[in-house]
Short mmCIF file of C-alpha atoms in Angstrom, two decimals:
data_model
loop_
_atom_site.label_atom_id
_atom_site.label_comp_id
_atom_site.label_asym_id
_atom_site.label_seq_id
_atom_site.Cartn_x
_atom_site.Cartn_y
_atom_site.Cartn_z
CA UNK A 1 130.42 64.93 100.88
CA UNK A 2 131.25 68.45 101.35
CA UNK A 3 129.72 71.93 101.01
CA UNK A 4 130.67 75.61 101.05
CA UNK A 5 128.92 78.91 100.93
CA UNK A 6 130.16 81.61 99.49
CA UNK A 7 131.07 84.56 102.56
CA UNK A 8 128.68 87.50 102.40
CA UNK A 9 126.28 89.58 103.80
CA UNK A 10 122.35 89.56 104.28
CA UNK A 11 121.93 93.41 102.64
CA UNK A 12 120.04 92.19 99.33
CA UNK A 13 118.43 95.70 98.27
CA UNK A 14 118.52 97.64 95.16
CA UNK A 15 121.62 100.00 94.25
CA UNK A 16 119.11 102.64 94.51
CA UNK A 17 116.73 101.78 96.89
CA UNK A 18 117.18 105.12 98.93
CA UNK A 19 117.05 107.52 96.08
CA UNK A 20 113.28 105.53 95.16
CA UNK A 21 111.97 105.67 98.82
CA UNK A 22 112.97 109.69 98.71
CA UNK A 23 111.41 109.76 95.08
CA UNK A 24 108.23 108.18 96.76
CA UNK A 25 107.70 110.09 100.11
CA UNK A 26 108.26 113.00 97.59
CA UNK A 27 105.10 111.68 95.61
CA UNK A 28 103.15 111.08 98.21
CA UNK A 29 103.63 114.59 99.99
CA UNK A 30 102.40 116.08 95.86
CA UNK A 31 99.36 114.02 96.32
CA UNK A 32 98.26 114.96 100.28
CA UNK A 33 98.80 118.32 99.49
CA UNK A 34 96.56 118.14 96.38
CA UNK A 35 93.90 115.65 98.70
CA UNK A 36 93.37 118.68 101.32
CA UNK A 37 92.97 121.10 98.44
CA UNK A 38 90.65 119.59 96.49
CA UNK A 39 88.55 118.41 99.69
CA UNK A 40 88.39 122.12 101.43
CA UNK A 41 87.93 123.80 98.18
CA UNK A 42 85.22 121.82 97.31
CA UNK A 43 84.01 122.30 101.19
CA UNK A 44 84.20 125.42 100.76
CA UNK A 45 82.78 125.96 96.79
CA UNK A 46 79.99 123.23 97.19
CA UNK A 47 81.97 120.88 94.80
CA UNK A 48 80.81 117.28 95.01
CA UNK A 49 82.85 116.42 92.07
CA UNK A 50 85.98 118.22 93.29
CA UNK A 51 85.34 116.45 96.97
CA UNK A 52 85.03 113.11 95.08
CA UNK A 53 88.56 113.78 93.04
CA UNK A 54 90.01 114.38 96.84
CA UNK A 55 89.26 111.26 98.15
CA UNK A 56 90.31 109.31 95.03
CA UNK A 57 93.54 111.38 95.59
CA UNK A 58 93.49 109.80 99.29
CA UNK A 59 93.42 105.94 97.69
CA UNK A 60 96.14 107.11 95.29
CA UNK A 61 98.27 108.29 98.37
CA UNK A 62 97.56 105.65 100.31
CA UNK A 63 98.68 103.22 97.74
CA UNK A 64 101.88 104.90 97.04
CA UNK A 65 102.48 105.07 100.68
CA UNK A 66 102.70 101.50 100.96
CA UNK A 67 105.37 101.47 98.64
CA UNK A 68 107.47 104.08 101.11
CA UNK A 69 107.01 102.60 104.13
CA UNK A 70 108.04 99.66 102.51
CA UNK A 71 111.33 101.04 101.23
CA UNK A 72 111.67 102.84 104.73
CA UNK A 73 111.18 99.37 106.75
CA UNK A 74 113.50 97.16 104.65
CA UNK A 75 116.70 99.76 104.94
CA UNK A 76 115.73 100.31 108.67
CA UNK A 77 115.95 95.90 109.14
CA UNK A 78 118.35 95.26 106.24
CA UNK A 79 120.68 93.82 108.79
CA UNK A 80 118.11 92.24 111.24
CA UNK A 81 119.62 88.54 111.92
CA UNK A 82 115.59 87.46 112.18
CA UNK A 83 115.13 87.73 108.36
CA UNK A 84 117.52 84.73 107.04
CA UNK A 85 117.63 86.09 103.52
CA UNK A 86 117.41 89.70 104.43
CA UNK A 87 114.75 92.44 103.45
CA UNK A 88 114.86 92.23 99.77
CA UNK A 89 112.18 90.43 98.91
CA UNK A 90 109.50 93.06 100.90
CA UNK A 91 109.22 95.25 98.08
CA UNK A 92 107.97 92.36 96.18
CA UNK A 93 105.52 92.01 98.47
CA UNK A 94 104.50 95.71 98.77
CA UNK A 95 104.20 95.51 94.56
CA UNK A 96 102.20 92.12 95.04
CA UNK A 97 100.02 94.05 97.48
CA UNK A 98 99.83 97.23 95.21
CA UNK A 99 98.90 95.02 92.45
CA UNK A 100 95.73 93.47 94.50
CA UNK A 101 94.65 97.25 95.30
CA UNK A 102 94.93 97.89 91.49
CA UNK A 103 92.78 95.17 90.76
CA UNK A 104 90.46 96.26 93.14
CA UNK A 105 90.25 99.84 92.19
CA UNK A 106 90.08 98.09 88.49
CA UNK A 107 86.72 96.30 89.27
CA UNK A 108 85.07 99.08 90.74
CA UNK A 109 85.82 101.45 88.24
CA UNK A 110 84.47 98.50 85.89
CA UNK A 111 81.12 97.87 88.08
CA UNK A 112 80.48 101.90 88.12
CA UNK A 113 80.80 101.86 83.98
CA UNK A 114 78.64 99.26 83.57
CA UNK A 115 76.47 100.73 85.83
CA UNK A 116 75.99 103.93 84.15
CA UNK A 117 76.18 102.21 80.44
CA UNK A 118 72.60 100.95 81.52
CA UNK A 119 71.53 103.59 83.59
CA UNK A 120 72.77 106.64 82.22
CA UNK A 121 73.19 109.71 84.29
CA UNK A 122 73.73 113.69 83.25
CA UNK A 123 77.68 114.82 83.53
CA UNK A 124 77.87 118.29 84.90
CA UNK A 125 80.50 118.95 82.32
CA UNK A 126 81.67 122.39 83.18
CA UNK A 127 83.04 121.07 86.79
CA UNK A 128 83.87 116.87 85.34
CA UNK A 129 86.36 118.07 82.83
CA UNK A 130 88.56 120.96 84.91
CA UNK A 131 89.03 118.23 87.40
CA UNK A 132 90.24 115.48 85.37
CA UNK A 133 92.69 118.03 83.68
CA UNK A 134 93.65 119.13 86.79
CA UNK A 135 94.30 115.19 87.71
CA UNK A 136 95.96 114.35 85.15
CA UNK A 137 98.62 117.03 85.40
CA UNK A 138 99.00 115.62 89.16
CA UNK A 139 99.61 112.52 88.09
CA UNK A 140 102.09 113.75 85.48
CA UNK A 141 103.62 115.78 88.10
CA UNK A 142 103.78 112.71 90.18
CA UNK A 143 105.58 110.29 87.33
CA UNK A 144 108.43 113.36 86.69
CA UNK A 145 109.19 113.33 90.50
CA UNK A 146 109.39 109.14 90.65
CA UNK A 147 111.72 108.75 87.37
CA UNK A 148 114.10 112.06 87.78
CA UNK A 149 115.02 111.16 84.75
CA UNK A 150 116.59 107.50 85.76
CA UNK A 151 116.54 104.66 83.29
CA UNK A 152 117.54 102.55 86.17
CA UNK A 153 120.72 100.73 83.82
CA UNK A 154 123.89 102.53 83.23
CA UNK A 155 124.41 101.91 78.93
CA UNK A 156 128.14 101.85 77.68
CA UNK A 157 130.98 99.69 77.57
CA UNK A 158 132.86 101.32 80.48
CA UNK A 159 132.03 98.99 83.88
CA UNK A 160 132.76 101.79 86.99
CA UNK A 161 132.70 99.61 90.37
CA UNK A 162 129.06 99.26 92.22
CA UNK A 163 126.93 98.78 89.35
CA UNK A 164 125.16 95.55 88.37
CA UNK A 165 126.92 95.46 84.57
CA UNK A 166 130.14 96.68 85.85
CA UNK A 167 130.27 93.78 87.98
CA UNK A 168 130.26 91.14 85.38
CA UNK A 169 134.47 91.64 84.71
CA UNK A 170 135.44 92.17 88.35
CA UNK A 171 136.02 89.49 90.72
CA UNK A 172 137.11 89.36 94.37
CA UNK A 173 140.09 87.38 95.73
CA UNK A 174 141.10 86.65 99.33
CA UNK A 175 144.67 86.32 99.96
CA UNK A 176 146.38 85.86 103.05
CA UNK A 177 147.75 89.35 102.76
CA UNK A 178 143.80 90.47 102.66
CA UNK A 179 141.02 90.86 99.80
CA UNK A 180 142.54 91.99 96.42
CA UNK A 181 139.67 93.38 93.38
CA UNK A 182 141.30 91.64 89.43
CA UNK A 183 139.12 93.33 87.13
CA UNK A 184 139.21 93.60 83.26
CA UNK A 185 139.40 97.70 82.45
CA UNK A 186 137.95 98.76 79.39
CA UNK A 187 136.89 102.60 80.38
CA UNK A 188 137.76 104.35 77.11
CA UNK A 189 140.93 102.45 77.03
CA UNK A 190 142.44 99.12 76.05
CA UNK A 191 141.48 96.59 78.12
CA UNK A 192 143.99 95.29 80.67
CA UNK A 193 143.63 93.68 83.46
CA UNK A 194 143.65 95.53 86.94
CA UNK A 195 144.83 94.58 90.34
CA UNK A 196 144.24 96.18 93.55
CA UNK A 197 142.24 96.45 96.96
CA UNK A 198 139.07 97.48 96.22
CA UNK A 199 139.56 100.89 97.48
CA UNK A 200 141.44 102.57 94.91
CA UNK A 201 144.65 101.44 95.48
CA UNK A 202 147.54 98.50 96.99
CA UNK A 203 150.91 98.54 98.26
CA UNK A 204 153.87 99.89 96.37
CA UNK A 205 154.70 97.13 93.63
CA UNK A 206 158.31 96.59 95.35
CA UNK A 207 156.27 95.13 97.93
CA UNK A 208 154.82 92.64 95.75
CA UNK A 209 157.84 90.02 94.14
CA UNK A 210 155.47 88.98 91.49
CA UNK A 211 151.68 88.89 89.88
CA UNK A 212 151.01 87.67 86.68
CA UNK A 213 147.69 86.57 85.17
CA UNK A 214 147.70 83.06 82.68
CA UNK A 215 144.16 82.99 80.85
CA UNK A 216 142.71 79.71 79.37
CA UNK A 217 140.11 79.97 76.64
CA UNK A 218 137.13 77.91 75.52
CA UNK A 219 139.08 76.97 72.57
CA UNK A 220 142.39 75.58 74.93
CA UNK A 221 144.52 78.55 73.77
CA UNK A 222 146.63 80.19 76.23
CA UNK A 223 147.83 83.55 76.68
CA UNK A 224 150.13 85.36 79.88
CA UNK A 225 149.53 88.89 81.30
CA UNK A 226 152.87 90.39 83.47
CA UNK A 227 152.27 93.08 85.89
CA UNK A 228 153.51 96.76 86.06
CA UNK A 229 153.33 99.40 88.92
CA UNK A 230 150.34 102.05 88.07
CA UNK A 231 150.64 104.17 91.68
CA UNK A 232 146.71 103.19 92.79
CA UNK A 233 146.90 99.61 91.17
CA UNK A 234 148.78 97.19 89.16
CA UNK A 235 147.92 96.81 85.42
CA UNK A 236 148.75 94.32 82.69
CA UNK A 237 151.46 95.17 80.48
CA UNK A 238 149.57 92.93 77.73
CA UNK A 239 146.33 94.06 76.18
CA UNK A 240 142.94 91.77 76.54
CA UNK A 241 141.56 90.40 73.16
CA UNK A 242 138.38 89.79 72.91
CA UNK A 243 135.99 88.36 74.06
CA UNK A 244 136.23 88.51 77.65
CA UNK A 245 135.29 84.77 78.20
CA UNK A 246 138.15 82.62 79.84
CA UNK A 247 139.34 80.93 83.11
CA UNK A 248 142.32 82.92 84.87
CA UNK A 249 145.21 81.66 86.86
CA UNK A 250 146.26 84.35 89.60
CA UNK A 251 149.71 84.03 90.54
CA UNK A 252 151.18 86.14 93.33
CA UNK A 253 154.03 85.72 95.26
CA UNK A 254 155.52 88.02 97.91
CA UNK A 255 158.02 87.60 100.64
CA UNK A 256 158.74 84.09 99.46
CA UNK A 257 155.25 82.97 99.97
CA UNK A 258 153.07 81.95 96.34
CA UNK A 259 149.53 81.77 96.03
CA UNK A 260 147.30 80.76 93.42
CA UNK A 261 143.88 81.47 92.20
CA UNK A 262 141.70 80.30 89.93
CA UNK A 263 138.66 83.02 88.49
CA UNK A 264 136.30 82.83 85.57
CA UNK A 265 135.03 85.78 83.24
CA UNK A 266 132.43 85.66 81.04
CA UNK A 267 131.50 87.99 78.09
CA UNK A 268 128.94 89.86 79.31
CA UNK A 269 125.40 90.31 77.65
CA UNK A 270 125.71 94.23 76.44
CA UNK A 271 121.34 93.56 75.54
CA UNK A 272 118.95 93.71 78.21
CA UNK A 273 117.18 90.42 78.24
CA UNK A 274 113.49 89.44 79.76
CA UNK A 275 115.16 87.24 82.12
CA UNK A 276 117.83 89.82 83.41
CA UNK A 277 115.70 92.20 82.99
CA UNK A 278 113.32 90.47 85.06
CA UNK A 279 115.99 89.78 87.73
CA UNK A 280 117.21 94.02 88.52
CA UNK A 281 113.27 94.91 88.18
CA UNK A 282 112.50 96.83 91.67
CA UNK A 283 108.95 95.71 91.71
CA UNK A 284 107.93 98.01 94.51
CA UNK A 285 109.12 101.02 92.29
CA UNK A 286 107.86 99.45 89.72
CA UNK A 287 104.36 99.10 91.30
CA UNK A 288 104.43 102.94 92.80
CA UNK A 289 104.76 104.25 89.06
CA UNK A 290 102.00 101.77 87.78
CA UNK A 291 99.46 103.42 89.55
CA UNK A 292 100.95 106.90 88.65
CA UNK A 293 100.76 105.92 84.79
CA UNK A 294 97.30 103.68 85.07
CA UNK A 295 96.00 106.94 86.84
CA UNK A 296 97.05 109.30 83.93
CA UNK A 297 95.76 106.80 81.32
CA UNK A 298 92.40 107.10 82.62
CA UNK A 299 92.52 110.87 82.96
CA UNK A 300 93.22 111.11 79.30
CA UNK A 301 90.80 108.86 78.87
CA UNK A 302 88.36 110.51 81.16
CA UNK A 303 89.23 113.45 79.38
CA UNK A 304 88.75 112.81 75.59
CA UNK A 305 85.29 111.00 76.37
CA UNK A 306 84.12 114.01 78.53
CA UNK A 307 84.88 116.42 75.45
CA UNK A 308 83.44 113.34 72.95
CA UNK A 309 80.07 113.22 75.56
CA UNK A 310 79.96 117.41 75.70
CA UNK A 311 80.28 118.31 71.50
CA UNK A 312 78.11 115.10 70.19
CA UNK A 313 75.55 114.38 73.45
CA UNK A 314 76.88 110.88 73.58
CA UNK A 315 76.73 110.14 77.50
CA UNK A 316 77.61 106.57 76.27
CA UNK A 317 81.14 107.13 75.58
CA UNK A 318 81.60 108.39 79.10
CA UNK A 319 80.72 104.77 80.88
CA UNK A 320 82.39 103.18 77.80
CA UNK A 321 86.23 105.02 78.70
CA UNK A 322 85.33 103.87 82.16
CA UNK A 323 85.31 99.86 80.92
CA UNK A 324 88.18 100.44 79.11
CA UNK A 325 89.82 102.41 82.02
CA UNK A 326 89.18 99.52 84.00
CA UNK A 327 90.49 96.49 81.30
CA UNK A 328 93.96 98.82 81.01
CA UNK A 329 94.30 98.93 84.87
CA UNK A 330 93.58 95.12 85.42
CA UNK A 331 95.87 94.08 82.87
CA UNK A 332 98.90 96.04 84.37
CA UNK A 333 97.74 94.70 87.86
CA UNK A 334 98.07 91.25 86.28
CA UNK A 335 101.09 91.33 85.55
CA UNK A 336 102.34 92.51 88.49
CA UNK A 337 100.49 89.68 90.64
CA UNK A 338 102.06 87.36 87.89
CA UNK A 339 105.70 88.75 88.66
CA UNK A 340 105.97 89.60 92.44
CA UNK A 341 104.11 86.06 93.15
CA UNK A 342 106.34 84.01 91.26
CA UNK A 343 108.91 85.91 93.05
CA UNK A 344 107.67 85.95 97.03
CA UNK A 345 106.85 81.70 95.92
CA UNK A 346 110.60 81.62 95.20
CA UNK A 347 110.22 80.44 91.78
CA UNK A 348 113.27 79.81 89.43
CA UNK A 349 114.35 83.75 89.23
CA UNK A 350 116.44 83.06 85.87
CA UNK A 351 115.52 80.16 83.32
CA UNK A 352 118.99 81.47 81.15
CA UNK A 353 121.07 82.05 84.07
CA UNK A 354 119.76 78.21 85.41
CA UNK A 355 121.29 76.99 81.96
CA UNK A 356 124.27 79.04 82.05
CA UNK A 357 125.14 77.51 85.60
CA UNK A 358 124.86 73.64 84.31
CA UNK A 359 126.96 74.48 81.67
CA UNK A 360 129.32 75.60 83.69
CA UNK A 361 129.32 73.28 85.66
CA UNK A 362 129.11 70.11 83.72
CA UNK A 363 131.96 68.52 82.40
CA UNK A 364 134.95 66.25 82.39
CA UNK A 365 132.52 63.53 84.47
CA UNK A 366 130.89 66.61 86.93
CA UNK A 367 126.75 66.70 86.94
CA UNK A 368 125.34 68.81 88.13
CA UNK A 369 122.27 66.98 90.63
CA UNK A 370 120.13 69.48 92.07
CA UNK A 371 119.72 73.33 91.67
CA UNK A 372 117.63 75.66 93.68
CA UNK A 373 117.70 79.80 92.60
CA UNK A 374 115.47 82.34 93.41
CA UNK A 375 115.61 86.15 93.71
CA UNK A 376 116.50 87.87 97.49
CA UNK A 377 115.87 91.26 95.69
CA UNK A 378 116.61 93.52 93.03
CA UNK A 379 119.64 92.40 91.57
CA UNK A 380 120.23 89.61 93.80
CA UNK A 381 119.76 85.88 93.04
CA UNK A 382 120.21 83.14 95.71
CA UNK A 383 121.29 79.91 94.60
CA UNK A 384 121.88 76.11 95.74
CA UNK A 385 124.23 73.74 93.24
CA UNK A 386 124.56 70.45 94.32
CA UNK A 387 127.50 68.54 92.08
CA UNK A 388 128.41 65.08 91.69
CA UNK A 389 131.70 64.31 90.87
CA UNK A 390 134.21 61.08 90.67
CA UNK A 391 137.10 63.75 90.81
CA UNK A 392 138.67 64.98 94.11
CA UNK A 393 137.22 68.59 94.45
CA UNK A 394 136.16 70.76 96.61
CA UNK A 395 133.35 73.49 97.00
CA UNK A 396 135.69 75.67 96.39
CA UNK A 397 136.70 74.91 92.66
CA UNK A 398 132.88 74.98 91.55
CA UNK A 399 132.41 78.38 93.33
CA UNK A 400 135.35 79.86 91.26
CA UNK A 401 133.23 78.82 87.90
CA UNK A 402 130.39 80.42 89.61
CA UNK A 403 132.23 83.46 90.20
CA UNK A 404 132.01 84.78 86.55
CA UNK A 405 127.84 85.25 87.22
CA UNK A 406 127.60 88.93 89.06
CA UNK A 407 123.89 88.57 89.85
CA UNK A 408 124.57 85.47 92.72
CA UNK A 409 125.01 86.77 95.64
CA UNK A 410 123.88 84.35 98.19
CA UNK A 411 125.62 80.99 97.03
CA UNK A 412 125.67 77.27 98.35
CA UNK A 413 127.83 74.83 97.40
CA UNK A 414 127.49 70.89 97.95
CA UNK A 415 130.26 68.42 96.62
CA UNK A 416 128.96 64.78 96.20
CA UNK A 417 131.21 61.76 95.09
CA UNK A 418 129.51 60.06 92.64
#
């Protein structure tokens, strides 16, 4: 029996997981700023109402600011030897605890409906309605500053280095002359294949006596790719046809010394699936603007039944928004509780990936007998494959046909004879 892990670091936190914590603290400091405001002005003006909208403001704050010190705690310890997986996973539990306070905030805003649906009391509309326009344009204010304008996925066929797509045709290779980046380039230009260090650049190609790239298809077909000098990196003379879905044979040889590697490339899925969609979801960014949005819902809400209740004299419709206020909220708090527990339970992050892995394992008398994978955080999946074989292998040849999968980055490798 043997077993390998893949080498690699503990730092399992979004791409951009500082941008969201500054997007958040920026949130927060919107919605203190409006808290004191509302609270002295209605001090100072004899505003219940307006005092009441503070302190709402205060909950608001307080649940976003979970969310930031969150962020803010798991960049501080991302490289704390105590946590054995890293920090990832504690924005999952910030959105799992967001989501309870939701819920919360959900039934009381339900109790206080019902409450008023059966005992009806008179809206002072001339104060109700300023406020909740005022609160809803806080709470738009508050949903520009957390998206910026980010979709959170880069769209296009190019693949730049860093980003989660990008990464699905590039693969690292260690080589006794140090780590070396062979990446299929497509960025508004044939695609070829690329070889170099990573960091823009290798070693003059008279340094190098030879590189050459021999692709095997699912189909058995066969096809070579030569090397030329390109300054920063060496490039295939030969251009890629698609699809990008094949096992590679590095070759290089320098100062009489040969080495061989064997990669894997899969075409990768240009849709955004549930599943991987699932997998790159930041929940605790995800939870921050959930109680931005469910707050605006229910000021436009609040709103239309205020105006409804003023021009017809049905107080009714008031409590009524409330209940449906409340449903709205507790269904978006449901699904986060559904999503950041299966998560922080480590269940199986990836049902397609899960299938994707047997099949590439399994084959020519392999089975695969156990696997374990779970998310670490945003964008990164941890995973166990245990494979029986009656071949002589190693860990090694079942990470390479795990290689092709961008999304593992924590990876464990046992080799039983069968």
């Amino acid at each position: 029996m043997s077993s390998d892990t893949l080498a690699h670091g503990h730092v399992f936190l979004a791409p951009g997981h500082e941008r969201s914590e500054r997007k958040t603290w920026a949130v927060i400091w919107l919605c203190g700023l409006m808290m004191v405001a509302e609270i002295v002005g209605g001090t100072m003006f004899g505003s219940v109402a307006l005092i009441a909208d503070g302190l709402h403001m205060s909950t608001h704050a307080g649940a976003l600011l979970i969310a930031a010190l969150a962020y803010t705690y798991a960049r501080r310890h991302a490289t704390d030897p105590r946590f054995s997986f890293g920090t990832g996973k504690l924005g999952d539990l910030a959105g799992f605890t967001s989501a309870i306070i939701l819920a919360m905030i959900a039934l009381l805003i339900g109790y206080e409906a019902v409450s008023r649906l059966l005992s009806p009391v008179p809206i002072n509309f001339n104060q109700a309605i300023p406020i909740a326009i005022f609160g809803l344009a806080v709470n738009v204010a508050s949903a520009w500053l957390l998206s910026g304008g980010d979709h959170g996925h880069h769209h296009g066929h190019g693949h730049p280095h860093g980003e989660a797509e990008g990464e699905d045709e590039v693969r690292r290779v260690d080589t006794v002359w140090g780590p070396l980046v062979l990446e299929v380039f497509e960025d508004g230009v044939p695609p070829r294949f690329r070889l170099h260090d990573g960091l823009g650049g290798v070693e003059p190609a008279s340094a190098w006596m030879g590189a050459t790239v021999e692709t095997q298809r699912p189909d058995g077909s066969r096809q070579l790719f030569r090397f030329v000098d390109r300054g920063a990196y060496l490039e295939s003379i030969e251009e890629i046809p698609e699809p990008h879905e094949f096992d590679a044979s590095l070759s290089i040889s320098r100062a009489g010394l040969e080495e061989f590697h064997e990669v894997s490339f899969e075409e990768h899925d240009h849709g955004h699936g549930e599943p991987n969609a699932k997998t790159h979801r930041d929940n605790n960014f995800r939870a921050a603007l959930v109680h931005v949005i469910a707050d605006a819902a229910v000021s436009v809400l609040v709103i239309a039944g205020l105006i409804l209740a003023r021009q017809f004299g049905w107080l009714w419709i008031d409590p009524l928004v409330g209940v449906v206020g409340a449903l709205v909220i507790a269904n978006w708090s449901f699904g986060l509780i559904r999503d950041t527990g299966a998560i922080l339970l480590d269940m199986n992050a990836d049902g397609s990936l899960a299938k994707r892995i047997r099949e590439a394992l399994e084959g020519d008398g392999d089975r695969l007998a156990d696997l374990h994978l779970w998310r670490l955080g945003p964008g990164h999946l941890g995973a166990i494959v245990s494979v029986s074989t009656p071949a002589t292998r190693d860990a090694g040849f079942y990470r390479a046909k795990l290689s092709r999968f961008g999304a593992l980055s924590h990876v464990t490798v046992e080799v039983r004879p069968s």
